[in-house]
mmCIF file with all atom_site columns, C-alpha atoms in Angstrom:
data_model
loop_
_atom_site.group_PDB
_atom_site.id
_atom_site.type_symbol
_atom_site.label_atom_id
_atom_site.label_alt_id
_atom_site.label_comp_id
_atom_site.label_asym_id
_atom_site.label_entity_id
_atom_site.label_seq_id
_atom_site.pdbx_PDB_ins_code
_atom_site.Cartn_x
_atom_site.Cartn_y
_atom_site.Cartn_z
_atom_site.occupancy
_atom_site.B_iso_or_equiv
_atom_site.pdbx_formal_charge
_atom_site.auth_seq_id
_atom_site.auth_comp_id
_atom_site.auth_asym_id
_atom_site.auth_atom_id
_atom_site.pdbx_PDB_model_num
ATOM 1  C CA . MET A 1 1  ? -0.225  -0.032 -0.081 1.00 92.00 ? 1  MET A CA 1
ATOM 2  C CA . ILE A 1 2  ? 1.823   2.720  -0.869 1.00 95.00 ? 2  ILE A CA 1
ATOM 3  C CA . LYS A 1 3  ? 1.045   5.805  1.546  1.00 93.00 ? 3  LYS A CA 1
ATOM 4  C CA . TYR A 1 4  ? 2.560   9.752  2.355  1.00 91.00 ? 4  TYR A CA 1
ATOM 5  C CA . LYS A 1 5  ? 3.994   11.858 4.602  1.00 90.00 ? 5  LYS A CA 1
ATOM 6  C CA . ASP A 1 6  ? 4.016   15.775 5.040  1.00 88.00 ? 6  ASP A CA 1
ATOM 7  C CA . PHE A 1 7  ? 6.561   17.417 7.014  1.00 89.00 ? 7  PHE A CA 1
ATOM 8  C CA . ALA A 1 8  ? 6.398   21.394 7.320  1.00 84.00 ? 8  ALA A CA 1
ATOM 9  C CA . PRO A 1 9  ? 7.849   23.450 8.641  1.00 82.00 ? 9  PRO A CA 1
ATOM 10 C CA . ARG A 1 10 ? 7.611   23.909 12.946 1.00 80.00 ? 10 ARG A CA 1
ATOM 11 C CA . ILE A 1 11 ? 6.897   27.449 14.764 1.00 77.00 ? 11 ILE A CA 1
ATOM 12 C CA . THR A 1 12 ? 9.580   27.797 16.633 1.00 79.00 ? 12 THR A CA 1
ATOM 13 C CA . GLU A 1 13 ? 8.688   30.884 19.501 1.00 79.00 ? 13 GLU A CA 1
ATOM 14 C CA . ARG A 1 14 ? 5.295   31.909 19.064 1.00 74.00 ? 14 ARG A CA 1
ATOM 15 C CA . GLY A 1 15 ? 4.655   35.867 19.152 1.00 72.00 ? 15 GLY A CA 1
ATOM 16 C CA . PRO A 1 16 ? 2.552   37.850 21.801 1.00 78.00 ? 16 PRO A CA 1
ATOM 17 C CA . PHE A 1 17 ? -1.413  37.909 21.576 1.00 74.00 ? 17 PHE A CA 1
ATOM 18 C CA . GLY A 1 18 ? -1.914  35.665 18.717 1.00 65.00 ? 18 GLY A CA 1
ATOM 19 C CA . GLY A 1 19 ? 0.978   37.815 16.819 1.00 63.00 ? 19 GLY A CA 1
ATOM 20 C CA . PRO A 1 20 ? 3.106   36.521 14.294 1.00 62.00 ? 20 PRO A CA 1
ATOM 21 C CA . SER A 1 21 ? 5.237   33.732 14.664 1.00 68.00 ? 21 SER A CA 1
ATOM 22 C CA . ASP A 1 22 ? 8.793   32.200 14.029 1.00 75.00 ? 22 ASP A CA 1
ATOM 23 C CA . TYR A 1 23 ? 9.211   28.941 12.447 1.00 77.00 ? 23 TYR A CA 1
ATOM 24 C CA . GLU A 1 24 ? 11.780  26.392 11.248 1.00 83.00 ? 24 GLU A CA 1
ATOM 25 C CA . SER A 1 25 ? 13.819  26.821 7.994  1.00 85.00 ? 25 SER A CA 1
ATOM 26 C CA . PHE A 1 26 ? 13.162  24.879 4.935  1.00 88.00 ? 26 PHE A CA 1
ATOM 27 C CA . SER A 1 27 ? 16.548  23.088 5.558  1.00 91.00 ? 27 SER A CA 1
ATOM 28 C CA . GLU A 1 28 ? 15.432  22.271 9.787  1.00 91.00 ? 28 GLU A CA 1
ATOM 29 C CA . VAL A 1 29 ? 12.365  20.653 7.782  1.00 91.00 ? 29 VAL A CA 1
ATOM 30 C CA . VAL A 1 30 ? 14.722  18.291 4.976  1.00 94.00 ? 30 VAL A CA 1
ATOM 31 C CA . SER A 1 31 ? 16.896  17.177 7.790  1.00 95.00 ? 31 SER A CA 1
ATOM 32 C CA . ALA A 1 32 ? 13.649  16.757 10.220 1.00 93.00 ? 32 ALA A CA 1
ATOM 33 C CA . VAL A 1 33 ? 12.627  14.509 6.556  1.00 95.00 ? 33 VAL A CA 1
ATOM 34 C CA . ASN A 1 34 ? 16.291  12.883 6.442  1.00 96.00 ? 34 ASN A CA 1
ATOM 35 C CA . GLN A 1 35 ? 16.053  12.223 9.993  1.00 95.00 ? 35 GLN A CA 1
ATOM 36 C CA . TRP A 1 36 ? 12.163  10.130 9.684  1.00 94.00 ? 36 TRP A CA 1
ATOM 37 C CA . ILE A 1 37 ? 13.457  8.186  6.669  1.00 96.00 ? 37 ILE A CA 1
ATOM 38 C CA . GLU A 1 38 ? 16.587  7.025  8.400  1.00 96.00 ? 38 GLU A CA 1
ATOM 39 C CA . ASN A 1 39 ? 14.703  5.926  11.696 1.00 96.00 ? 39 ASN A CA 1
ATOM 40 C CA . THR A 1 40 ? 11.863  3.904  9.946  1.00 94.00 ? 40 THR A CA 1
ATOM 41 C CA . THR A 1 41 ? 11.655  1.160  7.783  1.00 94.00 ? 41 THR A CA 1
ATOM 42 C CA . ILE A 1 42 ? 9.791   1.591  5.029  1.00 95.00 ? 42 ILE A CA 1
ATOM 43 C CA . GLN A 1 43 ? 10.650  2.589  0.993  1.00 97.00 ? 43 GLN A CA 1
ATOM 44 C CA . VAL A 1 44 ? 10.847  5.781  -0.390 1.00 97.00 ? 44 VAL A CA 1
ATOM 45 C CA . ILE A 1 45 ? 9.157   6.448  -3.280 1.00 98.00 ? 45 ILE A CA 1
ATOM 46 C CA . ASN A 1 46 ? 9.430   9.784  -4.382 1.00 97.00 ? 46 ASN A CA 1
ATOM 47 C CA . VAL A 1 47 ? 9.872   13.458 -2.657 1.00 97.00 ? 47 VAL A CA 1
ATOM 48 C CA . GLU A 1 48 ? 8.640   16.314 -3.850 1.00 96.00 ? 48 GLU A CA 1
ATOM 49 C CA . THR A 1 49 ? 7.727   19.342 -2.568 1.00 93.00 ? 49 THR A CA 1
ATOM 50 C CA . VAL A 1 50 ? 4.204   20.426 -2.033 1.00 89.00 ? 50 VAL A CA 1
ATOM 51 C CA . VAL A 1 51 ? 2.769   24.320 -0.982 1.00 83.00 ? 51 VAL A CA 1
ATOM 52 C CA . LEU A 1 52 ? -0.335  23.550 1.555  1.00 77.00 ? 52 LEU A CA 1
ATOM 53 C CA . PRO A 1 53 ? -2.196  26.456 3.549  1.00 73.00 ? 53 PRO A CA 1
ATOM 54 C CA . ASP A 1 54 ? -1.814  27.410 6.560  1.00 64.00 ? 54 ASP A CA 1
ATOM 55 C CA . ARG A 1 55 ? -3.635  24.289 8.365  1.00 53.00 ? 55 ARG A CA 1
ATOM 56 C CA . ILE A 1 56 ? -2.670  21.062 8.647  1.00 46.00 ? 56 ILE A CA 1
ATOM 57 C CA . LYS A 1 57 ? -3.943  18.320 11.177 1.00 43.00 ? 57 LYS A CA 1
ATOM 58 C CA . GLY A 1 58 ? -1.964  15.365 12.267 1.00 38.00 ? 58 GLY A CA 1
ATOM 59 C CA . MET A 1 59 ? 1.629   15.924 10.741 1.00 39.00 ? 59 MET A CA 1
ATOM 60 C CA . GLY A 1 60 ? 2.961   14.051 14.199 1.00 40.00 ? 60 GLY A CA 1
ATOM 61 C CA . ASP A 1 61 ? 4.873   16.435 16.809 1.00 41.00 ? 61 ASP A CA 1
ATOM 62 C CA . GLY A 1 62 ? 4.802   19.903 17.026 1.00 45.00 ? 62 GLY A CA 1
ATOM 63 C CA . ASP A 1 63 ? 2.360   22.299 15.608 1.00 40.00 ? 63 ASP A CA 1
ATOM 64 C CA . TYR A 1 64 ? 3.174   23.052 12.521 1.00 43.00 ? 64 TYR A CA 1
ATOM 65 C CA . GLY A 1 65 ? 1.788   26.335 10.332 1.00 42.00 ? 65 GLY A CA 1
ATOM 66 C CA . VAL A 1 66 ? 2.801   29.629 7.984  1.00 39.00 ? 66 VAL A CA 1
ATOM 67 C CA . THR A 1 67 ? 6.623   30.014 8.062  1.00 36.00 ? 67 THR A CA 1
ATOM 68 C CA . THR A 1 68 ? 7.651   33.306 7.492  1.00 38.00 ? 68 THR A CA 1
ATOM 69 C CA . SER A 1 69 ? 11.216  32.148 6.301  1.00 40.00 ? 69 SER A CA 1
ATOM 70 C CA . ASN A 1 70 ? 11.555  31.852 2.354  1.00 42.00 ? 70 ASN A CA 1
ATOM 71 C CA . ALA A 1 71 ? 8.687   28.711 1.885  1.00 47.00 ? 71 ALA A CA 1
ATOM 72 C CA . PHE A 1 72 ? 5.561   31.623 2.915  1.00 48.00 ? 72 PHE A CA 1
ATOM 73 C CA . TYR A 1 73 ? 3.147   32.732 0.138  1.00 52.00 ? 73 TYR A CA 1
ATOM 74 C CA . PRO A 1 74 ? 0.418   34.885 1.197  1.00 52.00 ? 74 PRO A CA 1
ATOM 75 C CA . VAL A 1 75 ? -2.096  34.362 -1.301 1.00 57.00 ? 75 VAL A CA 1
ATOM 76 C CA . MET A 1 76 ? -4.994  37.327 -1.649 1.00 58.00 ? 76 MET A CA 1
ATOM 77 C CA . ILE A 1 77 ? -8.634  35.517 -2.032 1.00 64.00 ? 77 ILE A CA 1
ATOM 78 C CA . SER A 1 78 ? -11.388 38.428 -1.588 1.00 65.00 ? 78 SER A CA 1
ATOM 79 C CA . GLN A 1 79 ? -10.650 41.906 -0.287 1.00 69.00 ? 79 GLN A CA 1
ATOM 80 C CA . GLY A 1 80 ? -8.146  41.906 2.256  1.00 66.00 ? 80 GLY A CA 1
ATOM 81 C CA . LEU A 1 81 ? -8.940  38.790 3.199  1.00 68.00 ? 81 LEU A CA 1
ATOM 82 C CA . ALA A 1 82 ? -5.136  35.863 2.706  1.00 63.00 ? 82 ALA A CA 1
ATOM 83 C CA . ILE A 1 83 ? -4.688  32.408 2.922  1.00 66.00 ? 83 ILE A CA 1
ATOM 84 C CA . ASN A 1 84 ? -0.940  32.051 3.801  1.00 67.00 ? 84 ASN A CA 1
ATOM 85 C CA . TYR A 1 85 ? 0.673   28.846 2.593  1.00 74.00 ? 85 TYR A CA 1
ATOM 86 C CA . PHE A 1 86 ? 3.680   27.533 2.768  1.00 79.00 ? 86 PHE A CA 1
ATOM 87 C CA . GLN A 1 87 ? 6.435   24.558 1.319  1.00 83.00 ? 87 GLN A CA 1
ATOM 88 C CA . CYS A 1 88 ? 6.607   21.951 2.964  1.00 87.00 ? 88 CYS A CA 1
ATOM 89 C CA . VAL A 1 89 ? 7.762   18.289 2.310  1.00 93.00 ? 89 VAL A CA 1
ATOM 90 C CA . ARG A 1 90 ? 6.291   15.062 0.904  1.00 92.00 ? 90 ARG A CA 1
ATOM 91 C CA . VAL A 1 91 ? 7.648   11.355 1.503  1.00 94.00 ? 91 VAL A CA 1
ATOM 92 C CA . TRP A 1 92 ? 5.770   8.721  -0.921 1.00 95.00 ? 92 TRP A CA 1
ATOM 93 C CA . TYR A 1 93 ? 6.446   5.637  0.936  1.00 96.00 ? 93 TYR A CA 1
ATOM 94 C CA . ARG A 1 94 ? 5.910   1.598  1.137  1.00 96.00 ? 94 ARG A CA 1
ATOM 95 C CA . GLU A 1 95 ? 6.002   -0.232 4.886  1.00 90.00 ? 95 GLU A CA 1
#
């Protein structure tokens, strides 16, 4: 059975009063992917980067969200309303 796992930047420091937070760099995300691959018994099929919305549920440990680093993509969908997207790594694999 083919499965996938997404890795996105985790919050490293929360902003005051729900304001902007600091996030991992993309290179730190790639490092987390490499560690996960080394520590599991899977057959990697493909690794790709994908751009996803700012809220991802069920991705494992830590808080994931919009990165303010080089992987940040705000998209205007309506007058003054923006949805933030971020670059993450998707690993396709077999167990």
